[in-house]
Structure formats: C-alpha cells, structure tokens
Coordinates of C-alpha atoms and ligand atoms in Angstrom, one line a residue:
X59 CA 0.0 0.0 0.0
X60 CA 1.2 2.9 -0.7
X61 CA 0.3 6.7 1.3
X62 CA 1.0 10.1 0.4
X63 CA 2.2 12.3 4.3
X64 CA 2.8 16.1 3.5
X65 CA 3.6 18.3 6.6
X66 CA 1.9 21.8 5.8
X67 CA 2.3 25.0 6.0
X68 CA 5.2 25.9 3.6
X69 CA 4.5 28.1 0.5
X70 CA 4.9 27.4 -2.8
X71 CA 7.4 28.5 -5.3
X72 CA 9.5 28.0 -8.0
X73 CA 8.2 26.7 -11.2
X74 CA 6.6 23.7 -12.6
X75 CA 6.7 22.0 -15.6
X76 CA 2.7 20.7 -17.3
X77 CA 2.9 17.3 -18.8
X78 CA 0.9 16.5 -21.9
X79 CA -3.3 15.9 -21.2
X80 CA -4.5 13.1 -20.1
X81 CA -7.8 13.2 -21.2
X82 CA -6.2 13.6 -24.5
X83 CA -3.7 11.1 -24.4
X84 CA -6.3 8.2 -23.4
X85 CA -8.4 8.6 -26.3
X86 CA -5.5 9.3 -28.9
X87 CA -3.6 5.8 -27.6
X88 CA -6.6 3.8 -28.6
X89 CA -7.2 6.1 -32.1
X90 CA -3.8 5.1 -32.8
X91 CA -5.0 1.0 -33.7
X92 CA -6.7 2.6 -36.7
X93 CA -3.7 3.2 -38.3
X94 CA -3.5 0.4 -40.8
X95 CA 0.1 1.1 -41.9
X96 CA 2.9 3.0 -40.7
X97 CA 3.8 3.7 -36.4
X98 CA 2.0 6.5 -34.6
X99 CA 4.9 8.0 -32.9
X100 CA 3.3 10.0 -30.1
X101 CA 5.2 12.5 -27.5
X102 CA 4.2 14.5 -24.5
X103 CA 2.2 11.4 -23.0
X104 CA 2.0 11.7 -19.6
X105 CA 3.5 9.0 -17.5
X106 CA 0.5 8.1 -15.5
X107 CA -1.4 4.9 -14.6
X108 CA -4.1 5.3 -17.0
X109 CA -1.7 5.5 -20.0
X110 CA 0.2 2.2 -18.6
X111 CA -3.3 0.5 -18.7
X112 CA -3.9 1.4 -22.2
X113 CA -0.4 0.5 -23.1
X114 CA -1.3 -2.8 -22.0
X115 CA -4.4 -3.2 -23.9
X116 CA -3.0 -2.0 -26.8
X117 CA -0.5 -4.7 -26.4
X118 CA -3.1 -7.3 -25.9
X119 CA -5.1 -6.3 -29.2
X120 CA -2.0 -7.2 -30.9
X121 CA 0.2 -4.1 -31.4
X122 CA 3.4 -3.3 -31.1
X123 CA 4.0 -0.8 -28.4
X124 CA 7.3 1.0 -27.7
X125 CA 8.3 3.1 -25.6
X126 CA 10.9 5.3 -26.8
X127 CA 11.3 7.3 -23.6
X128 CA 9.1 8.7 -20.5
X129 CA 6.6 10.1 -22.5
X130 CA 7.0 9.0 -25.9
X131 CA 5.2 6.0 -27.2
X132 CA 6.0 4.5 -30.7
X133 CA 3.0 2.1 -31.5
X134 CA 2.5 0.0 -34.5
X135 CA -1.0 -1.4 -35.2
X136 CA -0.1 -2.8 -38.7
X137 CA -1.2 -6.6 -37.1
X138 CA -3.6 -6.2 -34.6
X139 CA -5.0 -9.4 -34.5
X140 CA -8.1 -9.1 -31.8
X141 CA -10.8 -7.0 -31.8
X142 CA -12.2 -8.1 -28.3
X143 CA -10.9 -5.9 -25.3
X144 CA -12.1 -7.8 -22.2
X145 CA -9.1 -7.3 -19.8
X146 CA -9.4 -6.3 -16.2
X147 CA -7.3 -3.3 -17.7
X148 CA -10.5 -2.5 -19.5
X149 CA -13.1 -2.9 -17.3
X150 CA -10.6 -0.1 -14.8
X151 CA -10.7 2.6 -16.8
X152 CA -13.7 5.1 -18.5
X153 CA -11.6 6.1 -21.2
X154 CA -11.0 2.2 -22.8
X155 CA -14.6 2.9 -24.1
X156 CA -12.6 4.6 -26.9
X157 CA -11.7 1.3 -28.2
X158 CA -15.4 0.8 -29.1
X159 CA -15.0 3.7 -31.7
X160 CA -11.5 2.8 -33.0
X161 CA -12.1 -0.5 -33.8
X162 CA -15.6 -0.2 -34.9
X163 CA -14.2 2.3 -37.4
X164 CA -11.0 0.3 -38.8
X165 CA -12.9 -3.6 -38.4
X166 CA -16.7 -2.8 -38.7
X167 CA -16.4 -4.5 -35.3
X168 CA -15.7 -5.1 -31.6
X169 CA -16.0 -6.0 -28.1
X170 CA -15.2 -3.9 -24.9
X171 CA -16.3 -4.8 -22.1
X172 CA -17.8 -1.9 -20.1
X173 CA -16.0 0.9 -18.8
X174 CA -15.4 1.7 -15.4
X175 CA -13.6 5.2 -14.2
X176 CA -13.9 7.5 -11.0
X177 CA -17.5 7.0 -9.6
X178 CA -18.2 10.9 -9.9
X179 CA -22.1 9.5 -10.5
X180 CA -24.3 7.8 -13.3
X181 CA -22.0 7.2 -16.4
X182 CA -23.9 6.6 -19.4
X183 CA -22.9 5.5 -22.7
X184 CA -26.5 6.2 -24.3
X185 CA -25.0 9.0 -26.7
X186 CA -21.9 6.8 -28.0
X187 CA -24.3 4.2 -28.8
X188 CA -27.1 6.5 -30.2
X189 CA -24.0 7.8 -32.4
X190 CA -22.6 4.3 -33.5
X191 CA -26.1 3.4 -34.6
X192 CA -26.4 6.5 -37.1
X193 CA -23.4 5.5 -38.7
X194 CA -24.9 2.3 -39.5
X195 CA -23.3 -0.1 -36.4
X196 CA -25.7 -2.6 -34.8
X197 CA -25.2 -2.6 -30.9
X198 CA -25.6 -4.9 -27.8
X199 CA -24.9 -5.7 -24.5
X200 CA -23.9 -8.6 -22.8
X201 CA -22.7 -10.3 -20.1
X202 CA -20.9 -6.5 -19.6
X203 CA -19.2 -6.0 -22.9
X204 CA -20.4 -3.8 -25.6
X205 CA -20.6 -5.7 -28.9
X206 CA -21.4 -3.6 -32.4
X207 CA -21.3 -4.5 -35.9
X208 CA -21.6 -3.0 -38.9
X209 CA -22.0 -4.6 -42.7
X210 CA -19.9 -0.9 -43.6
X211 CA -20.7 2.6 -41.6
X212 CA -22.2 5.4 -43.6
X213 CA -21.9 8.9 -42.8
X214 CA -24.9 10.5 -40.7
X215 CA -26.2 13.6 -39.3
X216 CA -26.6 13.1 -35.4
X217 CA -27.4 15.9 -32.8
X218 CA -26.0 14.5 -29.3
X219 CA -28.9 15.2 -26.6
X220 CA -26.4 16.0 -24.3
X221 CA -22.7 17.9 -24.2
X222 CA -20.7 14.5 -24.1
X223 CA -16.5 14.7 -24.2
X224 CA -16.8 10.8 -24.5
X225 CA -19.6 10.5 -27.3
X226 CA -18.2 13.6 -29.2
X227 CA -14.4 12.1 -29.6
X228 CA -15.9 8.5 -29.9
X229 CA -18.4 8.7 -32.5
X230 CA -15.9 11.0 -34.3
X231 CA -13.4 8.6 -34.4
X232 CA -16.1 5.8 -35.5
X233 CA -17.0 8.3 -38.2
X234 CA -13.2 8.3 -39.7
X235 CA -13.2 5.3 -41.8
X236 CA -17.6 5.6 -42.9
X237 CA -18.4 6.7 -46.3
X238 CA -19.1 9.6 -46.8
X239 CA -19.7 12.8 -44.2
X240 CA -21.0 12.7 -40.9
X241 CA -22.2 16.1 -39.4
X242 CA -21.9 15.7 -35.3
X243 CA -23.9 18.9 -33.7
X244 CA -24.1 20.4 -30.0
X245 CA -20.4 18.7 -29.5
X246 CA -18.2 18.9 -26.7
X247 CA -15.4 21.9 -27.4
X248 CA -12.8 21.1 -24.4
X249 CA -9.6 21.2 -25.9
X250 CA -9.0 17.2 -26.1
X251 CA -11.9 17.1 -28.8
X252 CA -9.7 19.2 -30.6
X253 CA -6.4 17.6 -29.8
X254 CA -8.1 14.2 -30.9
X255 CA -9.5 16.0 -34.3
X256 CA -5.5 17.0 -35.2
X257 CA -4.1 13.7 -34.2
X258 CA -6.5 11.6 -36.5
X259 CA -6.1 14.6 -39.4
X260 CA -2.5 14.0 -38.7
X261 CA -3.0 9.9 -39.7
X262 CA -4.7 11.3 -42.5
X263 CA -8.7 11.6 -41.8
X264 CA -10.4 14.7 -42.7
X265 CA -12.3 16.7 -39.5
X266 CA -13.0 19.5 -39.5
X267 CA -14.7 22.2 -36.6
X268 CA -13.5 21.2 -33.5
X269 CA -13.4 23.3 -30.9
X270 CA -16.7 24.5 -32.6
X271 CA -20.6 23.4 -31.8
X272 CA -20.2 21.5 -35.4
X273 CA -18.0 18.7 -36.3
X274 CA -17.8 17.8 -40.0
X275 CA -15.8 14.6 -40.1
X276 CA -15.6 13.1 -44.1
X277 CA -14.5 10.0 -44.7
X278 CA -11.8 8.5 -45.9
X279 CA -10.5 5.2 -47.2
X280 CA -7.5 4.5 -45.0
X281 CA -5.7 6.4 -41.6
X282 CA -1.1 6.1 -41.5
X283 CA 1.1 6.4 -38.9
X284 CA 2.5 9.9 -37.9
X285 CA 4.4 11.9 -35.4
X286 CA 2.0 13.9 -32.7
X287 CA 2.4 15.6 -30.0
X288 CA -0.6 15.6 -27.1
X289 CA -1.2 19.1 -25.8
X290 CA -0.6 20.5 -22.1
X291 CA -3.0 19.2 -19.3
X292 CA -5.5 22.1 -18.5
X293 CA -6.4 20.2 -15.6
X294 CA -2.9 19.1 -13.9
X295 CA -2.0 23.0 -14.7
X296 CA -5.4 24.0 -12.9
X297 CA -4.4 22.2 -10.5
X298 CA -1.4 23.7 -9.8
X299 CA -2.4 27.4 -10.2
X300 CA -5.0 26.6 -7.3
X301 CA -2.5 25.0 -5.1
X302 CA -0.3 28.0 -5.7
X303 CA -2.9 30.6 -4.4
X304 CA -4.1 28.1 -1.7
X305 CA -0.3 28.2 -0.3
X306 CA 0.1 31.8 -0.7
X307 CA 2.7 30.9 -3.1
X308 CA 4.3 32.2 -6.5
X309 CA 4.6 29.7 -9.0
X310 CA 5.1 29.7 -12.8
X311 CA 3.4 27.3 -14.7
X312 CA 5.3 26.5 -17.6
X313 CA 4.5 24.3 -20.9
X314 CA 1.1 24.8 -20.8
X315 CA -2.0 26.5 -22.7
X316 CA -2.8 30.1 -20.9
X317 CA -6.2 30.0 -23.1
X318 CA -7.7 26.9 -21.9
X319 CA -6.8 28.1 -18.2
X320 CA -8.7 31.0 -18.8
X321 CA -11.9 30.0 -16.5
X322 CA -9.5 29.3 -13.9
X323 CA -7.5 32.3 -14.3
X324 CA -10.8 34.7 -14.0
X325 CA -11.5 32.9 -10.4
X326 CA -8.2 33.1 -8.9
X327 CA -8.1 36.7 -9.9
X328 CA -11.8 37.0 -8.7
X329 CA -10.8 35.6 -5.2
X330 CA -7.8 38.0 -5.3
X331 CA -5.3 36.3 -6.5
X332 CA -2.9 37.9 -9.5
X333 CA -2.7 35.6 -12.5
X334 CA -0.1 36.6 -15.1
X335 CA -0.1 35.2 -19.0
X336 CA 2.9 34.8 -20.7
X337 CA 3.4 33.1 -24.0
X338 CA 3.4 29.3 -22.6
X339 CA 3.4 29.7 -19.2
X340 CA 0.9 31.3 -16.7
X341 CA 2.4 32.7 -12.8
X342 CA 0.0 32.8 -9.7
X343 CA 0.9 34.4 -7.0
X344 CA -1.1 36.1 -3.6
X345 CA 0.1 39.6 -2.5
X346 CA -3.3 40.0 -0.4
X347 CA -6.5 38.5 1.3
X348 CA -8.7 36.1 -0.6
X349 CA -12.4 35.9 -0.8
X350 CA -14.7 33.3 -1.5
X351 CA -16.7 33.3 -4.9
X352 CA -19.3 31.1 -6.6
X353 CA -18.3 28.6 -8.9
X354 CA -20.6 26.7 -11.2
X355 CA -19.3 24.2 -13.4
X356 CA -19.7 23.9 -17.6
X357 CA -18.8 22.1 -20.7
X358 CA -15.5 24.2 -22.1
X359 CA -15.0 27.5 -22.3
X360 CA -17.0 27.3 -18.4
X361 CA -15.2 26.0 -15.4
X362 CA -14.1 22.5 -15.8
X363 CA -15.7 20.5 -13.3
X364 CA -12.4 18.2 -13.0
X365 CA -10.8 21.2 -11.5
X366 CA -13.9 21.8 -8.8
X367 CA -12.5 19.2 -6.5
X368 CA -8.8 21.2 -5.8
X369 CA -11.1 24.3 -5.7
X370 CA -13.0 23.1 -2.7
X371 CA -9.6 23.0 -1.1
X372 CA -9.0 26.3 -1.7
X373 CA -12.4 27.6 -0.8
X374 CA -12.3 25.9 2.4
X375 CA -9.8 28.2 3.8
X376 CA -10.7 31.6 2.3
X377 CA -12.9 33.5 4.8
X378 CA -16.3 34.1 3.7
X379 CA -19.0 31.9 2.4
X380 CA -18.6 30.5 -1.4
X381 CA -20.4 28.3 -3.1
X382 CA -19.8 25.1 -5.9
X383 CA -22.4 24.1 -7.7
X384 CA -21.4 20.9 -9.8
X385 CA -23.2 20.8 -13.2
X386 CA -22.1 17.8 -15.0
X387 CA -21.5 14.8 -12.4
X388 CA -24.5 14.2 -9.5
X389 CA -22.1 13.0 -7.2
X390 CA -18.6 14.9 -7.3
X391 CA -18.3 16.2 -3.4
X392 CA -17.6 12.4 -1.9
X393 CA -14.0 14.3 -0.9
X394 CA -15.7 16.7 0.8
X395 CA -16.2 13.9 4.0
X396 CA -12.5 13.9 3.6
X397 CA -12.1 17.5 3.8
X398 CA -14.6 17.6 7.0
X399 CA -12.2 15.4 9.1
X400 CA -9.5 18.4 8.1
X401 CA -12.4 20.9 10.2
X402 CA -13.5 22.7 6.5
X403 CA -17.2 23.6 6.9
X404 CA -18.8 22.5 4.0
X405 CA -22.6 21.7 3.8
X406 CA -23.9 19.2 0.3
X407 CA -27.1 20.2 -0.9
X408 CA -27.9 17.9 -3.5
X409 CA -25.0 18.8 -6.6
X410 CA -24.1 22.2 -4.1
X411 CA -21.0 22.3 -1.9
X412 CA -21.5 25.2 0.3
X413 CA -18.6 26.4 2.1
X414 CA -17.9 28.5 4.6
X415 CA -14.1 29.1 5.2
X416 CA -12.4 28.4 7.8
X417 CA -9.0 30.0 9.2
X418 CA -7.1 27.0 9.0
X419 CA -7.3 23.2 8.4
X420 CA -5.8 20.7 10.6
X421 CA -4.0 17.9 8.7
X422 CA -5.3 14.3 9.6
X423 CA -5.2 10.8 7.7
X424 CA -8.1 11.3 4.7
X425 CA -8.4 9.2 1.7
X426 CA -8.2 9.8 -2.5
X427 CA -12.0 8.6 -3.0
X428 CA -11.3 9.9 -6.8
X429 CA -8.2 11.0 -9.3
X430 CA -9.6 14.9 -8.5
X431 CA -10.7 14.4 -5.4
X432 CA -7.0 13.4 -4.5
X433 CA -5.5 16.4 -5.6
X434 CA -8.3 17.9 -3.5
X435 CA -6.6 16.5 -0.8
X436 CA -3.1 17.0 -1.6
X437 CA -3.4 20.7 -1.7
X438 CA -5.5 20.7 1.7
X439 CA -2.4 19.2 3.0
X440 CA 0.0 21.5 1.9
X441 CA -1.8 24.2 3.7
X442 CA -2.9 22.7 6.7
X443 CA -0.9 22.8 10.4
X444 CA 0.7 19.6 11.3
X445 CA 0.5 16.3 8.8
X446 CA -1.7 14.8 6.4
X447 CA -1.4 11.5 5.4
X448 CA -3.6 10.5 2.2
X449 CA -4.2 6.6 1.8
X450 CA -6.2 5.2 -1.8
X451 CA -3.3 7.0 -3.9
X452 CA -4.1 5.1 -6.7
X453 CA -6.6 7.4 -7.7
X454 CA -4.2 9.9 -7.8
X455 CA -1.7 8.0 -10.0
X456 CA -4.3 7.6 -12.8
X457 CA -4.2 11.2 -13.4
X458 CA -1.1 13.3 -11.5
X459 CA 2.4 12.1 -13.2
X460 CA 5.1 12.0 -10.2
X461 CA 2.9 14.4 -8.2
X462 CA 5.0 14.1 -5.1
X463 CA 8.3 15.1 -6.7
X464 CA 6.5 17.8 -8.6
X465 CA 5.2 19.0 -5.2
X466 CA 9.1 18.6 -3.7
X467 CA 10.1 20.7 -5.6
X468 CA 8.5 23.5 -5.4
X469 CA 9.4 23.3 -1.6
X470 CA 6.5 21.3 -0.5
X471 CA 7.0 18.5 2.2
X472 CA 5.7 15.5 0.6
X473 CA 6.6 12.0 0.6
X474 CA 4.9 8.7 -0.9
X475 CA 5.6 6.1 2.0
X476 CA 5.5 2.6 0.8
X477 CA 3.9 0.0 3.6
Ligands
LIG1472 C1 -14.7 13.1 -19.6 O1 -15.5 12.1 -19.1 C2 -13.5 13.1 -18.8 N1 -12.8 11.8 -18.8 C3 -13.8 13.5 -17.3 O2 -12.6 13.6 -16.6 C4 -14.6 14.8 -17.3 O3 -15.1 15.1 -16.0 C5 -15.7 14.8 -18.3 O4 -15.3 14.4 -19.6 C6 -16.4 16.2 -18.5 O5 -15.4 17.1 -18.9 C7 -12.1 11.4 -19.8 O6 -11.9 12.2 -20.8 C8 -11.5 10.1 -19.8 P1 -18.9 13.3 -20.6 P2 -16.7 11.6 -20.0 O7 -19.3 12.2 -21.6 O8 -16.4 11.6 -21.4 C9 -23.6 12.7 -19.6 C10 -11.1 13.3 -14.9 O9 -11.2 13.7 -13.7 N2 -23.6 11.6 -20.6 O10 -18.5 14.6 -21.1 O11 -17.2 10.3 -19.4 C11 -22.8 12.3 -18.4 O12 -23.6 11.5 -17.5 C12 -12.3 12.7 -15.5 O13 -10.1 13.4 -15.6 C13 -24.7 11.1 -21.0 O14 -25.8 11.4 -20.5 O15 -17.8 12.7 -19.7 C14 -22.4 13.6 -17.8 O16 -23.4 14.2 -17.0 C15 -13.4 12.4 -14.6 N3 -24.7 10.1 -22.0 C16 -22.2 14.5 -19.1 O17 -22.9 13.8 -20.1 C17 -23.6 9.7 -22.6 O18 -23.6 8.8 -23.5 C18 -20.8 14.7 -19.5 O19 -20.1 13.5 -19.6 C19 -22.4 10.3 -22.2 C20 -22.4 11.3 -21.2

C-alpha cells in the first residue's frame, strides 16, 4: 500500500513543468490501432497509470508498443489481430470505451467490455451508442461487454442530446473510416476534442470544426502512422495554479495552454489572486487576502468540473462563504467527507457544496476517493498545520504524473511512503 504524508504549512514557489493531457492522451492511444500502416509515434504522454493501462491493452489487441522514452510511445497497429478488449485493464478505466469507436471504425467490429472510471455518479454510454447506430453499427450488451457490428458505416447527421467529451471524440473517431460525411452537432469543445480532431487529421482523416458546436468529419478510405504531440494538461496546470494561491505561493506554470486556463484564471483573480499570461506559461501568486466566490461548473470554455475538486480545497480556507455548484456529475463532493475530518465547513445540498471558510485546516489521515478528489486533498495538505497522510493513492496516479516530486520541488513537504 502505498500513502501520500505532507507536513503543511510551507508556501509554494519556483516553477513547474505541465505534462501532456490526459484526457487527450487516453483517447489518442486507442485512435492510434486505426492506423492500418505506418507507427504512430506519439510524445508529450503523460507517465501516468491510466496511459500504462492502455499501453497494455493495446499490447493485448496485438500491437506493437514501444516506448521510446518517458513520455514517448512508438505504436505500431499494422497486425492487430483481436478485436475483443475484455481485460481487467479495461473494465478499470472510462476512457477504454474509446476502443469501441476505433475499432468499430478500422474492423466494422468489436468487443469492450464496459468501462469503469472514477465513480463521480451515473456514467452513461447512451449518446456513443445513439451515435454508433447512425453511422450504421448494430449494438448490444452482454454479459458487460459492448458488442457492435456494422455490414460498412455510412456517414450521418446526429445531434447528441447532451454535451458529451466521450460521445463527441468516440463517434468521431467511429465516423473516420464511414463513407461519406458525418455532421456531429451540440459537441463537446474542451480542448482534447480538438487535440483528438488534429491527431486523427495528422494519420490522415479529414475533420473538420473542432473546438466548434459543429464537427464535419468526411470520410476517408485508410488512416497512416504519424508523429503527434498531445497538448498540455488544463487540468494538472489547474491544479497547480489553485494549489499556488491556496499556499500563498508564487509559481510559474510553464509548458502549458494560458487559453484553456482561462476559466481558472478569471477565479483566482476574482478571489484575489494575480494571475499573469505569458506566452506558454501562466504565474499565480497572492500579494493579499482572498475571498470566496461562486463557482458553477460547464462544458469548455466554463469552469471544468475536473478542477472543482482542488477548488473546494482552496475555498475551504478563504474567509467568507462561497459556493460550488457541480453541473455535470450528480455525485462529485464524496472528498468533501475527507475534507470535513480536516475541520473545513462544508454543507452538500444535492449537486451544491456550500462552504464556509475556515481559518485553517488541521491535517489528519483522509483518503483519495477519486483522481480529482486526490488532488483535492493533496493541496488541503500542503496548507494545513501539522501532517496529512492520504491513503487510496491510486486514484491519484491515474491522473497526476510523479505528483510528489512535482510537489518537492517547489518546496513542498511531501513523501509517498510505501507500507
Ligand atoms: C470526460 O468524461 C473526462 N474523462 C472526465 O474527466 C470529465 O469530467 C468529463 O469528460 C467532463 O469534462 C475522460 O476524458 C476520460 P462526458 P466523460 O461524456 O467523457 C452525460 C477526470 O477527472 N452523458 O462529457 O465520461 C454524463 O452523465 C475525468 O479526468 C450522457 O448522458 O464525460 C455527464 O453528465 C473524470 N450520456 C455529461 O454527459 C452519454 O452517453 C458529461 O459526460 C455520455 C455522457
């Protein structure tokens, strides 16, 4: 087992350096077994659990997967030989539901079992399969695996009921390989639809509008290898802007995308803090009091609810009353339990965390109960008086690459203990 045990209390400074997205990264690994000749050569991967878990499953289906260094992966999906993904790998992780798509789209079939993922609430697949079913797939369930078919996919118009990051970059990627064009409207913009979009353009399909409320994906015979490389993590630099602020800190945030961190950026400067843009990099730093603010989740450009979890942290010790109201997932405060036995004052109503903030926190021994609600944790830790010890890390690994040493060394006191 292994335990995360910061002693609080020191501020944060230096700078940090913002590995490539996840939530990029685990739908472009499985996009990469359409490429029927030719090696995807992807950098700026993150070195996380998640991407070791599709590493394997890639393996599994029959490619060749190396890895060049940290976060470069060289795979080759010339002779994939399965199209059933059915390991425990699978059944881990939300994001292996993008296997569905890929191999739907190069094999006209395949079977994954269900996805599992952080248990943020109800998870439903209803738009991916509402989307694979336009295009011409035929799709069951059983015994816990998704099975679809398809004689050959066709192009189709399909209007997703809801804004789905899954169903968008899923049914895209089924729509590659169809013939002819497939119009995909109310779409999820967050800047992974879009980083997905240029990496299958790259292998040679032809999308085009994302990042817009209309995707226009047209067909094409075959996809190639090429060379990518995933874009900056909006959420593990979110992360670190709030922990900066929550510290009192100054820390530059380098390698990373200042216009997807916008949202962030307006409510640390809202609260108080100063926020500064440069080219690549974005600095946070306190020079006086914060105050609480309201913060209401949304699809991109809004406030991604992935970083709502560190912001409870935050709010929890900024005087005055603020307010998080969770939009997306029904159940996305479990962490704020964890937070409680720190002495934050935090009321749930239904998907509201109301807060009111409190002078200090006390550390104590809380667990991860999700990836976000673990950095949620980690930066309560680095502000409260005495030590914190966090146990279920594994949450955290899915998601944070080396987050202690990241921590470290920007003068946090942070250790992973191994029992
Ligand atoms: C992605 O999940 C991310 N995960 C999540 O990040 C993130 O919270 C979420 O997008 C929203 O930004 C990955 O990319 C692997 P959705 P996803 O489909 O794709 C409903 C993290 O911390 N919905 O955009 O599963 C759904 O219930 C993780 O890194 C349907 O109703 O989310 C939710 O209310 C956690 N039917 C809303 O849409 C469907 O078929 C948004 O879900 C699909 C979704």
């Amino acid at each position: 087992m292994e335990k995360l045990v910061i002693s609080g209390g020191k501020s944060l400074k230096g700078s940090v350096d913002i590995n490539g997205a996840k939530n990029s990264a685990v739908a472009i690994l499985p996009a990469a077994i359409m490429a029927s000749e030719g090696k995807c050569t992807i950098d700026n991967v993150p070195d996380i659990e998640d991407v070791h878990c599709l590493e394997r499953i890639l393996r599994s289906l029959g490619c060749t997967v190396n890895k060049l260094d940290n976060n470069t992966l060289e795979i080759d999906a010339t002779d994939v030989r399965s199209v059933e993904a059915c390991t425990d790998d699978v059944r881990r992780m939300r994001a292996s539901y993008y296997f569905i798509g890929a191999l739907l789209s190069r094999f006209k079939k395949a079977r994954v079992e269900l996805p599992g993922g952080c248990p943020i609430g109800v998870r439903p697949i209803d738009q991916h399969i509402k989307g694979f079913e336009a295009l011409g797939a035929s799709v069951t369930i059983e015994h816990g695996a998704v099975i679809v078919e398809a004689e050959h996919l066709h192009g189709a118009n399909i209007f997703f009921d809801v804004v789905t990051v899954g169903a968008t970059i899923n049914v895209m990627i089924a729509a590659t390989l169809a013939e002819g064009t497939t119009v995909l409207e109310n779409v999820a913009k967050e800047p992974h639809v879009v980083d997905v979009a240029n990496f299958l353009n790259s292998m040679g399909a032809d999308i085009k509008g994302a990042g817009t409320d209309i995707i226009r994906v047209k067909g094409v015979e075959k996809l190639s290898g090429c060379n990518y490389s995933v874009i900056p993590d909006q959420i593990e630099a979110g992360t670190f802007m709030i922990a900066a602020a929550a510290t009192k800190g100054d820390v530059t945030i380098t390698n990373v995308i200042p216009k997807h961190l916008e949202s962030i950026a307006a409510k640390l400067i809202e609260m108080g803090a100063t926020v500064e843009e440069g080219d690549d990099s974005v600095r946070v730093y306190v020079e006086r009091d914060l105050k609480g603010v309201n913060v209401k989740t949304a699809p991109y450009p809004g406030f991604p609810t992935d970083v709502q979890q560190p912001m409870s942290a935050l709010l929890s010790i900024v005087p005055g009353k603020s307010l998080i109201a969770e939009s997306i997932w029904e159940s996305r405060h479990k962490h704020i339990d964890e937070l409680k036995k720190m002495g934050a004052t935090i009321k749930v109503e239904g998907r509201t965390a109301i807060i009111e903030g409190s002078e200090k926190l006390a550390g104590a021994s809380v667990i991860a109960t999700d990836l976000r609600a673990g950095a949620a944790m980690v930066i309560a830790g680095l502000v409260a008086e005495g030590v914190t010890e966090i146990l279920e890390i594994e949450h955290i690994d899915r998601g944070y690459p080396h987050i202690e040493d990241k921590f470290t060394a920007l003068g946090a006191d942070i250790v992973r203990v191994i029992e």
